[in-house]
PDB file of C-alpha atoms in Angstrom:
ATOM      1  CA  UNK U 997     -70.894 -33.254-133.136  1.00 49.00           C
ATOM      2  CA  UNK U 998     -69.597 -35.510-136.398  1.00 48.00           C
ATOM      3  CA  UNK U 999     -71.587 -34.614-139.394  1.00 47.00           C
ATOM      4  CA  UNK U1000     -69.413 -33.695-141.596  1.00 46.00           C
ATOM      5  CA  UNK U1001     -67.764 -37.217-141.618  1.00 56.00           C
ATOM      6  CA  UNK U1002     -69.539 -39.649-144.502  1.00 62.00           C
ATOM      7  CA  UNK U1003     -68.542 -42.640-145.661  1.00 64.00           C
ATOM      8  CA  UNK U1004     -71.765 -42.816-147.976  1.00 65.00           C
ATOM      9  CA  UNK U1005     -69.892 -42.679-151.052  1.00 64.00           C
ATOM     10  CA  UNK U1006     -67.236 -45.234-150.213  1.00 64.00           C
ATOM     11  CA  UNK U1007     -69.801 -47.458-148.738  1.00 68.00           C
ATOM     12  CA  UNK U1008     -72.063 -47.202-152.238  1.00 67.00           C
ATOM     13  CA  UNK U1009     -69.635 -48.179-154.523  1.00 68.00           C
ATOM     14  CA  UNK U1010     -68.703 -51.788-152.581  1.00 75.00           C
ATOM     15  CA  UNK U1011     -70.404 -53.805-154.630  1.00 83.00           C
ATOM     16  CA  UNK U1012     -72.109 -57.404-152.599  1.00 85.00           C
ATOM     17  CA  UNK U1013     -70.481 -60.098-153.529  1.00 92.00           C
ATOM     18  CA  UNK U1014     -67.684 -61.969-151.979  1.00 92.00           C
ATOM     19  CA  UNK U1015     -65.161 -59.511-152.485  1.00 92.00           C
ATOM     20  CA  UNK U1016     -67.115 -56.590-151.913  1.00 91.00           C
ATOM     21  CA  UNK U1017     -68.446 -58.003-148.812  1.00 94.00           C
ATOM     22  CA  UNK U1018     -63.986 -58.801-147.537  1.00 93.00           C
ATOM     23  CA  UNK U1019     -63.440 -54.881-148.643  1.00 91.00           C
ATOM     24  CA  UNK U1020     -65.840 -53.989-146.190  1.00 90.00           C
ATOM     25  CA  UNK U1021     -65.087 -56.101-143.762  1.00 93.00           C
ATOM     26  CA  UNK U1022     -61.390 -54.622-143.589  1.00 93.00           C
ATOM     27  CA  UNK U1023     -62.014 -51.363-144.115  1.00 89.00           C
ATOM     28  CA  UNK U1024     -64.704 -51.441-141.107  1.00 91.00           C
ATOM     29  CA  UNK U1025     -62.213 -53.168-138.734  1.00 93.00           C
ATOM     30  CA  UNK U1026     -60.047 -50.044-140.113  1.00 93.00           C
ATOM     31  CA  UNK U1027     -62.276 -47.276-138.588  1.00 90.00           C
ATOM     32  CA  UNK U1028     -62.996 -49.074-135.817  1.00 93.00           C
ATOM     33  CA  UNK U1029     -59.560 -50.234-134.470  1.00 93.00           C
ATOM     34  CA  UNK U1030     -58.135 -46.167-135.514  1.00 94.00           C
ATOM     35  CA  UNK U1031     -61.195 -44.263-133.856  1.00 94.00           C
ATOM     36  CA  UNK U1032     -62.583 -46.537-131.334  1.00 95.00           C
ATOM     37  CA  UNK U1033     -59.433 -48.371-130.152  1.00 97.00           C
ATOM     38  CA  UNK U1034     -59.398 -50.832-127.227  1.00 97.00           C
ATOM     39  CA  UNK U1035     -58.556 -49.103-123.828  1.00 98.00           C
ATOM     40  CA  UNK U1036     -54.761 -50.106-122.639  1.00 97.00           C
ATOM     41  CA  UNK U1037     -53.751 -53.199-120.568  1.00 98.00           C
ATOM     42  CA  UNK U1038     -57.306 -54.415-121.326  1.00 98.00           C
ATOM     43  CA  UNK U1039     -57.521 -57.857-120.105  1.00 98.00           C
ATOM     44  CA  UNK U1040     -59.384 -60.124-122.821  1.00 98.00           C
ATOM     45  CA  UNK U1041     -60.198 -63.842-122.677  1.00 98.00           C
ATOM     46  CA  UNK U1042     -60.920 -65.958-125.896  1.00 98.00           C
ATOM     47  CA  UNK U1043     -64.232 -67.557-125.471  1.00 98.00           C
ATOM     48  CA  UNK U1044     -65.160 -71.557-128.157  1.00 97.00           C
ATOM     49  CA  UNK U1045     -67.324 -73.658-126.031  1.00 95.00           C
ATOM     50  CA  UNK U1046     -69.639 -75.646-128.332  1.00 93.00           C
ATOM     51  CA  UNK U1047     -71.458 -73.795-130.615  1.00 89.00           C
ATOM     52  CA  UNK U1048     -70.408 -70.234-128.444  1.00 97.00           C
ATOM     53  CA  UNK U1049     -67.876 -68.102-130.022  1.00 97.00           C
ATOM     54  CA  UNK U1050     -66.469 -64.284-128.245  1.00 98.00           C
ATOM     55  CA  UNK U1051     -64.263 -63.061-125.856  1.00 98.00           C
ATOM     56  CA  UNK U1052     -64.255 -62.044-122.516  1.00 98.00           C
ATOM     57  CA  UNK U1053     -63.580 -58.190-122.270  1.00 98.00           C
ATOM     58  CA  UNK U1054     -62.000 -56.335-118.789  1.00 98.00           C
ATOM     59  CA  UNK U1055     -61.163 -52.588-118.667  1.00 98.00           C
ATOM     60  CA  UNK U1056     -58.203 -52.367-116.349  1.00 98.00           C
ATOM     61  CA  UNK U1057     -58.989 -53.008-112.821  1.00 97.00           C
ATOM     62  CA  UNK U1058     -62.377 -54.809-113.326  1.00 98.00           C
ATOM     63  CA  UNK U1059     -62.850 -58.070-112.246  1.00 96.00           C
ATOM     64  CA  UNK U1060     -64.868 -61.218-113.204  1.00 95.00           C
ATOM     65  CA  UNK U1061     -67.548 -61.533-110.780  1.00 95.00           C
ATOM     66  CA  UNK U1062     -70.935 -62.418-111.082  1.00 96.00           C
ATOM     67  CA  UNK U1063     -72.173 -59.552-112.824  1.00 98.00           C
ATOM     68  CA  UNK U1064     -71.636 -58.741-116.587  1.00 98.00           C
ATOM     69  CA  UNK U1065     -73.096 -57.227-119.458  1.00 98.00           C
ATOM     70  CA  UNK U1066     -73.999 -59.866-122.367  1.00 98.00           C
ATOM     71  CA  UNK U1067     -72.668 -57.243-125.966  1.00 98.00           C
ATOM     72  CA  UNK U1068     -74.512 -57.976-129.581  1.00 98.00           C
ATOM     73  CA  UNK U1069     -72.600 -56.042-132.097  1.00 98.00           C
ATOM     74  CA  UNK U1070     -73.687 -55.082-134.858  1.00 96.00           C
ATOM     75  CA  UNK U1071     -73.066 -53.693-138.633  1.00 91.00           C
ATOM     76  CA  UNK U1072     -75.752 -55.643-140.197  1.00 94.00           C
ATOM     77  CA  UNK U1073     -75.155 -59.448-139.724  1.00 97.00           C
ATOM     78  CA  UNK U1074     -72.193 -58.905-142.035  1.00 97.00           C
ATOM     79  CA  UNK U1075     -69.271 -57.054-141.307  1.00 94.00           C
ATOM     80  CA  UNK U1076     -68.200 -56.133-137.942  1.00 95.00           C
ATOM     81  CA  UNK U1077     -66.876 -59.420-134.975  1.00 96.00           C
ATOM     82  CA  UNK U1078     -65.823 -59.249-131.547  1.00 97.00           C
ATOM     83  CA  UNK U1079     -62.313 -57.722-132.681  1.00 96.00           C
ATOM     84  CA  UNK U1080     -64.079 -55.417-134.236  1.00 97.00           C
ATOM     85  CA  UNK U1081     -66.229 -53.949-130.762  1.00 98.00           C
ATOM     86  CA  UNK U1082     -63.483 -54.805-128.254  1.00 98.00           C
ATOM     87  CA  UNK U1083     -62.831 -51.143-127.671  1.00 98.00           C
ATOM     88  CA  UNK U1084     -66.956 -49.716-127.492  1.00 98.00           C
ATOM     89  CA  UNK U1085     -66.351 -53.388-125.054  1.00 98.00           C
ATOM     90  CA  UNK U1086     -63.294 -52.111-123.179  1.00 98.00           C
ATOM     91  CA  UNK U1087     -65.147 -48.751-122.236  1.00 98.00           C
ATOM     92  CA  UNK U1088     -68.475 -50.187-121.920  1.00 98.00           C
ATOM     93  CA  UNK U1089     -66.147 -52.102-119.049  1.00 98.00           C
ATOM     94  CA  UNK U1090     -64.602 -49.538-117.145  1.00 98.00           C
ATOM     95  CA  UNK U1091     -67.563 -47.194-117.387  1.00 98.00           C
ATOM     96  CA  UNK U1092     -69.533 -49.612-115.814  1.00 98.00           C
ATOM     97  CA  UNK U1093     -67.131 -51.465-113.155  1.00 98.00           C
ATOM     98  CA  UNK U1094     -67.955 -55.309-114.918  1.00 98.00           C
ATOM     99  CA  UNK U1095     -66.846 -57.619-117.099  1.00 98.00           C
ATOM    100  CA  UNK U1096     -68.394 -57.760-120.558  1.00 98.00           C
ATOM    101  CA  UNK U1097     -69.117 -60.911-122.789  1.00 98.00           C
ATOM    102  CA  UNK U1098     -68.562 -59.993-126.428  1.00 98.00           C
ATOM    103  CA  UNK U1099     -70.128 -62.745-128.947  1.00 97.00           C
ATOM    104  CA  UNK U1100     -69.017 -63.465-132.056  1.00 98.00           C
ATOM    105  CA  UNK U1101     -71.666 -64.616-133.464  1.00 98.00           C
ATOM    106  CA  UNK U1102     -71.616 -66.411-137.153  1.00 98.00           C
ATOM    107  CA  UNK U1103     -72.041 -63.949-139.920  1.00 98.00           C
ATOM    108  CA  UNK U1104     -73.985 -63.324-143.320  1.00 97.00           C
ATOM    109  CA  UNK U1105     -74.034 -64.919-146.018  1.00 96.00           C
ATOM    110  CA  UNK U1106     -71.629 -67.499-144.877  1.00 97.00           C
ATOM    111  CA  UNK U1107     -74.765 -67.788-142.811  1.00 97.00           C
ATOM    112  CA  UNK U1108     -77.797 -66.778-143.166  1.00 96.00           C
ATOM    113  CA  UNK U1109     -81.253 -66.622-140.878  1.00 96.00           C
ATOM    114  CA  UNK U1110     -81.715 -67.618-138.164  1.00 96.00           C
ATOM    115  CA  UNK U1111     -77.861 -68.714-137.803  1.00 97.00           C
ATOM    116  CA  UNK U1112     -76.624 -65.262-136.129  1.00 98.00           C
ATOM    117  CA  UNK U1113     -80.412 -65.130-133.711  1.00 97.00           C
ATOM    118  CA  UNK U1114     -79.994 -68.521-133.141  1.00 97.00           C
ATOM    119  CA  UNK U1115     -76.004 -68.039-131.609  1.00 98.00           C
ATOM    120  CA  UNK U1116     -77.177 -64.879-129.190  1.00 98.00           C
ATOM    121  CA  UNK U1117     -79.670 -67.153-127.913  1.00 98.00           C
ATOM    122  CA  UNK U1118     -76.972 -69.582-127.092  1.00 98.00           C
ATOM    123  CA  UNK U1119     -74.966 -67.045-125.476  1.00 98.00           C
ATOM    124  CA  UNK U1120     -77.256 -65.958-123.562  1.00 98.00           C
ATOM    125  CA  UNK U1121     -78.503 -69.835-122.165  1.00 98.00           C
ATOM    126  CA  UNK U1122     -74.637 -70.057-122.236  1.00 98.00           C
ATOM    127  CA  UNK U1123     -74.125 -67.316-119.349  1.00 98.00           C
ATOM    128  CA  UNK U1124     -76.918 -68.736-117.531  1.00 98.00           C
ATOM    129  CA  UNK U1125     -75.472 -72.247-117.620  1.00 97.00           C
ATOM    130  CA  UNK U1126     -72.247 -70.829-116.208  1.00 96.00           C
ATOM    131  CA  UNK U1127     -73.974 -69.496-112.616  1.00 97.00           C
ATOM    132  CA  UNK U1128     -74.903 -65.774-113.565  1.00 98.00           C
ATOM    133  CA  UNK U1129     -78.099 -64.960-112.582  1.00 98.00           C
ATOM    134  CA  UNK U1130     -80.427 -63.389-115.246  1.00 98.00           C
ATOM    135  CA  UNK U1131     -81.454 -60.578-112.779  1.00 97.00           C
ATOM    136  CA  UNK U1132     -77.830 -59.789-112.471  1.00 98.00           C
ATOM    137  CA  UNK U1133     -76.787 -59.884-116.786  1.00 98.00           C
ATOM    138  CA  UNK U1134     -77.640 -56.495-119.161  1.00 98.00           C
ATOM    139  CA  UNK U1135     -78.076 -57.305-122.828  1.00 98.00           C
ATOM    140  CA  UNK U1136     -76.241 -54.463-124.936  1.00 98.00           C
ATOM    141  CA  UNK U1137     -76.321 -54.479-129.116  1.00 98.00           C
ATOM    142  CA  UNK U1138     -76.236 -51.463-131.360  1.00 98.00           C
ATOM    143  CA  UNK U1139     -77.525 -51.616-134.654  1.00 98.00           C
ATOM    144  CA  UNK U1140     -78.669 -55.614-135.748  1.00 98.00           C
ATOM    145  CA  UNK U1141     -77.273 -56.449-132.708  1.00 98.00           C
ATOM    146  CA  UNK U1142     -80.147 -54.272-130.933  1.00 98.00           C
ATOM    147  CA  UNK U1143     -82.372 -56.128-133.926  1.00 98.00           C
ATOM    148  CA  UNK U1144     -80.777 -59.665-132.121  1.00 98.00           C
ATOM    149  CA  UNK U1145     -81.220 -58.236-128.484  1.00 98.00           C
ATOM    150  CA  UNK U1146     -84.803 -57.616-129.550  1.00 98.00           C
ATOM    151  CA  UNK U1147     -85.938 -60.810-130.651  1.00 98.00           C
ATOM    152  CA  UNK U1148     -83.649 -62.603-127.527  1.00 98.00           C
ATOM    153  CA  UNK U1149     -86.075 -60.766-125.216  1.00 98.00           C
ATOM    154  CA  UNK U1150     -88.757 -61.778-126.952  1.00 97.00           C
ATOM    155  CA  UNK U1151     -87.954 -65.755-126.862  1.00 97.00           C
ATOM    156  CA  UNK U1152     -87.174 -65.299-123.618  1.00 97.00           C
ATOM    157  CA  UNK U1153     -90.673 -64.335-123.053  1.00 96.00           C
ATOM    158  CA  UNK U1154     -91.723 -67.768-125.501  1.00 94.00           C
ATOM    159  CA  UNK U1155     -89.717 -69.754-123.646  1.00 96.00           C
ATOM    160  CA  UNK U1156     -90.231 -68.863-120.151  1.00 96.00           C
ATOM    161  CA  UNK U1157     -86.119 -67.511-119.840  1.00 97.00           C
ATOM    162  CA  UNK U1158     -85.315 -65.536-117.051  1.00 97.00           C
ATOM    163  CA  UNK U1159     -85.116 -61.941-118.167  1.00 98.00           C
ATOM    164  CA  UNK U1160     -81.862 -59.568-117.998  1.00 98.00           C
ATOM    165  CA  UNK U1161     -81.959 -57.057-115.614  1.00 98.00           C
ATOM    166  CA  UNK U1162     -81.912 -54.239-118.538  1.00 98.00           C
ATOM    167  CA  UNK U1163     -81.247 -53.694-121.924  1.00 98.00           C
ATOM    168  CA  UNK U1164     -79.207 -51.212-124.345  1.00 98.00           C
ATOM    169  CA  UNK U1165     -79.930 -50.063-127.105  1.00 98.00           C
ATOM    170  CA  UNK U1166     -77.115 -48.166-129.727  1.00 98.00           C
ATOM    171  CA  UNK U1167     -77.993 -47.224-132.518  1.00 98.00           C
ATOM    172  CA  UNK U1168     -80.769 -50.372-132.520  1.00 98.00           C
ATOM    173  CA  UNK U1169     -82.167 -51.776-136.619  1.00 98.00           C
ATOM    174  CA  UNK U1170     -85.769 -52.694-136.124  1.00 97.00           C
ATOM    175  CA  UNK U1171     -86.952 -52.390-139.333  1.00 96.00           C
ATOM    176  CA  UNK U1172     -85.904 -54.964-141.530  1.00 96.00           C
ATOM    177  CA  UNK U1173     -87.945 -53.729-144.633  1.00 94.00           C
ATOM    178  CA  UNK U1174     -86.208 -50.465-144.342  1.00 96.00           C
ATOM    179  CA  UNK U1175     -89.304 -48.160-144.901  1.00 96.00           C
ATOM    180  CA  UNK U1176     -88.728 -45.968-141.637  1.00 97.00           C
ATOM    181  CA  UNK U1177     -84.539 -45.725-142.775  1.00 97.00           C
ATOM    182  CA  UNK U1178     -86.351 -44.618-146.087  1.00 96.00           C
ATOM    183  CA  UNK U1179     -88.841 -41.767-144.666  1.00 96.00           C
ATOM    184  CA  UNK U1180     -86.379 -41.149-142.688  1.00 96.00           C
ATOM    185  CA  UNK U1181     -83.608 -40.082-145.294  1.00 94.00           C
ATOM    186  CA  UNK U1182     -86.382 -37.787-147.108  1.00 93.00           C
ATOM    187  CA  UNK U1183     -85.991 -35.697-144.489  1.00 92.00           C
ATOM    188  CA  UNK U1184     -82.014 -35.870-144.548  1.00 91.00           C
ATOM    189  CA  UNK U1185     -79.329 -38.036-145.358  1.00 92.00           C
ATOM    190  CA  UNK U1186     -77.366 -40.488-143.474  1.00 93.00           C
ATOM    191  CA  UNK U1187     -73.636 -40.396-143.670  1.00 91.00           C
ATOM    192  CA  UNK U1188     -72.913 -44.040-143.181  1.00 89.00           C
ATOM    193  CA  UNK U1189     -75.324 -45.760-145.999  1.00 91.00           C
ATOM    194  CA  UNK U1190     -78.645 -44.908-147.758  1.00 93.00           C
ATOM    195  CA  UNK U1191     -81.613 -46.697-146.986  1.00 95.00           C
ATOM    196  CA  UNK U1192     -81.410 -49.089-150.168  1.00 94.00           C
ATOM    197  CA  UNK U1193     -78.023 -49.697-149.291  1.00 93.00           C
ATOM    198  CA  UNK U1194     -78.892 -51.464-145.753  1.00 94.00           C
ATOM    199  CA  UNK U1195     -81.734 -53.192-147.311  1.00 94.00           C
ATOM    200  CA  UNK U1196     -79.421 -55.188-149.981  1.00 94.00           C
ATOM    201  CA  UNK U1197     -76.823 -55.271-147.109  1.00 94.00           C
ATOM    202  CA  UNK U1198     -79.289 -56.945-144.494  1.00 96.00           C
ATOM    203  CA  UNK U1199     -80.877 -59.154-147.583  1.00 95.00           C
ATOM    204  CA  UNK U1200     -77.935 -61.052-147.214  1.00 96.00           C
ATOM    205  CA  UNK U1201     -78.740 -62.547-143.728  1.00 97.00           C
ATOM    206  CA  UNK U1202     -82.478 -62.627-144.655  1.00 95.00           C
ATOM    207  CA  UNK U1203     -82.085 -64.222-148.414  1.00 89.00           C
ATOM    208  CA  UNK U1204     -85.322 -66.560-148.943  1.00 84.00           C
ATOM    209  CA  UNK U1205     -87.124 -65.883-145.499  1.00 88.00           C
ATOM    210  CA  UNK U1206     -90.298 -64.376-145.137  1.00 83.00           C
ATOM    211  CA  UNK U1207     -90.189 -60.700-144.075  1.00 77.00           C
ATOM    212  CA  UNK U1208     -93.588 -61.734-142.453  1.00 82.00           C
ATOM    213  CA  UNK U1209     -91.133 -64.475-140.238  1.00 90.00           C
ATOM    214  CA  UNK U1210     -91.633 -63.373-136.476  1.00 90.00           C
ATOM    215  CA  UNK U1211     -88.318 -63.758-135.735  1.00 94.00           C
ATOM    216  CA  UNK U1212     -87.981 -60.863-138.060  1.00 95.00           C
ATOM    217  CA  UNK U1213     -90.864 -58.708-138.044  1.00 94.00           C
ATOM    218  CA  UNK U1214     -90.204 -58.638-133.834  1.00 93.00           C
ATOM    219  CA  UNK U1215     -93.454 -58.527-132.880  1.00 91.00           C
ATOM    220  CA  UNK U1216     -94.166 -57.489-129.264  1.00 93.00           C
ATOM    221  CA  UNK U1217     -97.379 -58.721-127.647  1.00 88.00           C
ATOM    222  CA  UNK U1218     -98.954 -56.696-125.094  1.00 91.00           C
ATOM    223  CA  UNK U1219     -97.767 -57.370-122.012  1.00 92.00           C
ATOM    224  CA  UNK U1220     -94.614 -59.000-122.305  1.00 93.00           C
ATOM    225  CA  UNK U1221     -92.415 -59.424-119.974  1.00 94.00           C
ATOM    226  CA  UNK U1222     -89.501 -57.260-120.713  1.00 97.00           C
ATOM    227  CA  UNK U1223     -87.080 -55.787-118.846  1.00 98.00           C
ATOM    228  CA  UNK U1224     -86.133 -52.384-118.329  1.00 98.00           C
ATOM    229  CA  UNK U1225     -84.677 -50.584-121.876  1.00 98.00           C
ATOM    230  CA  UNK U1226     -82.351 -47.349-122.693  1.00 98.00           C
ATOM    231  CA  UNK U1227     -82.355 -46.444-126.733  1.00 98.00           C
ATOM    232  CA  UNK U1228     -79.279 -43.807-128.151  1.00 98.00           C
ATOM    233  CA  UNK U1229     -79.239 -42.714-131.726  1.00 98.00           C
ATOM    234  CA  UNK U1230     -78.205 -40.328-133.235  1.00 98.00           C
ATOM    235  CA  UNK U1231     -79.745 -37.653-134.712  1.00 97.00           C
ATOM    236  CA  UNK U1232     -78.875 -37.741-138.498  1.00 96.00           C
ATOM    237  CA  UNK U1233     -78.663 -41.175-138.827  1.00 97.00           C
ATOM    238  CA  UNK U1234     -81.869 -42.897-140.543  1.00 97.00           C
ATOM    239  CA  UNK U1235     -81.941 -45.369-137.791  1.00 98.00           C
ATOM    240  CA  UNK U1236     -83.327 -42.135-135.385  1.00 98.00           C
ATOM    241  CA  UNK U1237     -86.528 -43.501-137.251  1.00 98.00           C
ATOM    242  CA  UNK U1238     -86.511 -46.653-135.611  1.00 98.00           C
ATOM    243  CA  UNK U1239     -85.145 -45.933-132.382  1.00 98.00           C
ATOM    244  CA  UNK U1240     -88.609 -43.263-132.294  1.00 98.00           C
ATOM    245  CA  UNK U1241     -90.425 -46.642-133.149  1.00 98.00           C
ATOM    246  CA  UNK U1242     -88.852 -49.231-130.921  1.00 98.00           C
ATOM    247  CA  UNK U1243     -89.651 -46.447-128.042  1.00 98.00           C
ATOM    248  CA  UNK U1244     -92.692 -46.233-129.393  1.00 97.00           C
ATOM    249  CA  UNK U1245     -93.171 -50.346-129.508  1.00 96.00           C
ATOM    250  CA  UNK U1246     -92.026 -51.022-126.342  1.00 97.00           C
ATOM    251  CA  UNK U1247     -94.133 -48.903-124.451  1.00 97.00           C
ATOM    252  CA  UNK U1248     -97.744 -49.979-126.128  1.00 96.00           C
ATOM    253  CA  UNK U1249     -96.843 -53.097-124.746  1.00 95.00           C
ATOM    254  CA  UNK U1250     -96.578 -52.146-121.781  1.00 96.00           C
ATOM    255  CA  UNK U1251     -92.518 -52.653-121.274  1.00 96.00           C
ATOM    256  CA  UNK U1252     -90.412 -48.969-120.314  1.00 97.00           C
ATOM    257  CA  UNK U1253     -88.109 -47.144-123.034  1.00 98.00           C
ATOM    258  CA  UNK U1254     -86.283 -44.614-122.898  1.00 98.00           C
ATOM    259  CA  UNK U1255     -84.807 -42.110-125.469  1.00 98.00           C
ATOM    260  CA  UNK U1256     -81.940 -40.578-126.333  1.00 98.00           C
ATOM    261  CA  UNK U1257     -81.460 -38.896-129.766  1.00 98.00           C
ATOM    262  CA  UNK U1258     -78.315 -36.789-129.740  1.00 98.00           C
ATOM    263  CA  UNK U1259     -77.987 -34.134-131.507  1.00 97.00           C
ATOM    264  CA  UNK U1260     -75.316 -33.826-134.413  1.00 95.00           C
ATOM    265  CA  UNK U1261     -74.197 -37.247-134.145  1.00 96.00           C
ATOM    266  CA  UNK U1262     -74.272 -40.339-136.510  1.00 95.00           C
ATOM    267  CA  UNK U1263     -74.372 -44.223-136.028  1.00 95.00           C
ATOM    268  CA  UNK U1264     -73.041 -45.639-133.270  1.00 97.00           C
ATOM    269  CA  UNK U1265     -71.050 -43.199-132.374  1.00 97.00           C
ATOM    270  CA  UNK U1266     -70.210 -44.642-128.932  1.00 98.00           C
ATOM    271  CA  UNK U1267     -67.761 -46.680-130.971  1.00 97.00           C
ATOM    272  CA  UNK U1268     -65.957 -43.341-132.060  1.00 96.00           C
ATOM    273  CA  UNK U1269     -64.000 -42.186-128.681  1.00 96.00           C
ATOM    274  CA  UNK U1270     -61.179 -40.768-130.807  1.00 96.00           C
ATOM    275  CA  UNK U1271     -63.172 -38.666-133.503  1.00 94.00           C
ATOM    276  CA  UNK U1272     -66.917 -38.051-130.694  1.00 95.00           C
ATOM    277  CA  UNK U1273     -65.943 -36.532-127.989  1.00 94.00           C
ATOM    278  CA  UNK U1274     -69.537 -37.490-127.056  1.00 97.00           C
ATOM    279  CA  UNK U1275     -69.395 -40.635-127.289  1.00 98.00           C
ATOM    280  CA  UNK U1276     -67.805 -41.200-123.415  1.00 97.00           C
ATOM    281  CA  UNK U1277     -70.157 -39.155-121.749  1.00 98.00           C
ATOM    282  CA  UNK U1278     -72.890 -41.532-123.849  1.00 98.00           C
ATOM    283  CA  UNK U1279     -71.331 -44.462-122.823  1.00 98.00           C
ATOM    284  CA  UNK U1280     -71.268 -43.020-118.997  1.00 98.00           C
ATOM    285  CA  UNK U1281     -74.772 -42.919-119.194  1.00 98.00           C
ATOM    286  CA  UNK U1282     -75.833 -45.884-120.596  1.00 98.00           C
ATOM    287  CA  UNK U1283     -74.003 -46.903-117.547  1.00 98.00           C
ATOM    288  CA  UNK U1284     -75.573 -45.453-115.273  1.00 98.00           C
ATOM    289  CA  UNK U1285     -78.494 -47.003-116.578  1.00 98.00           C
ATOM    290  CA  UNK U1286     -76.614 -50.385-116.608  1.00 98.00           C
ATOM    291  CA  UNK U1287     -75.141 -50.364-112.910  1.00 98.00           C
ATOM    292  CA  UNK U1288     -78.826 -48.388-111.813  1.00 98.00           C
ATOM    293  CA  UNK U1289     -80.470 -51.234-113.508  1.00 98.00           C
ATOM    294  CA  UNK U1290     -79.023 -53.883-111.707  1.00 97.00           C
ATOM    295  CA  UNK U1291     -79.038 -52.407-108.559  1.00 95.00           C
ATOM    296  CA  UNK U1292     -82.801 -51.538-108.589  1.00 92.00           C
ATOM    297  CA  UNK U1293     -82.862 -55.609-109.215  1.00 86.00           C
ATOM    298  CA  UNK U1294     -81.158 -56.720-106.623  1.00 79.00           C
ATOM    299  CA  UNK U1295     -83.259 -54.736-103.625  1.00 75.00           C
ATOM    300  CA  UNK U1296     -86.002 -56.205-105.205  1.00 72.00           C
ATOM    301  CA  UNK U1297     -85.040 -59.767-105.103  1.00 66.00           C
ATOM    302  CA  UNK U1298     -83.882 -59.252-101.766  1.00 60.00           C
ATOM    303  CA  UNK U1299     -87.607 -57.543-100.522  1.00 60.00           C
ATOM    304  CA  UNK U1300     -89.091 -61.071-101.980  1.00 62.00           C
ATOM    305  CA  UNK U1301     -86.583 -62.951-100.241  1.00 54.00           C
ATOM    306  CA  UNK U1302     -87.070 -61.676 -96.891  1.00 47.00           C
TER     307      UNK U1302
END
């Protein structure tokens, strides 16, 4: 349990100007690399292909094949990068036996909405163009990466693009108004950031755009063709409210969404393997969901062919 760990006073003190954003990026990068470093021997292959930026991450012994995880990092569209999440990607690769394509989408405030959403969609299309079948891909993401993953799946519905075999979300952000977070905060303060602070951070991405824009509110029409979804969130984080809301929304639309609320855990605890004993266990559960979903999809495909 990590209820005693708090970054809240520090994150509240950093201004959201150029220097504050730079300091926040350095702080989180150091925090992630210290408490969730990549596995020793992890293979990293940089990707620069047109508008697509990112890196392939493969844990020791994992070979590149015809299946993969497409991972979308979080941190409010502003702070993190592929490099900060390399450690989490390496552990997810080891647990699944699959390479992970860790996208490095453009960040705000330098690149506001819809830059990140466009980059995520471009990365998924790039994987399909490289020969991956959608049924051999699983999309995963954390925090704002969860919002971007849900946006991608809604865009897939809109454009009749095949959906991935499954989707995994760690502490997903869904409600960009942060009203759900504010309500949860009244029950228990989040140890990492306030709802107001998170709202102001995300506003660097959404600034100047209608809050009701369809790619920001992410409405799910009834009967939407969605892959099975697994959501994990920490009990003490304010986005546990978003996680519950997401499950209700997906199920109301006719989709499948499993929800795990981990007792005593904070935001994206899965990334902090050296601090949180439960981190690897949570990743292992996510990996089981991923591999099972891929196997089920393959079985359904074989039945259709025969």
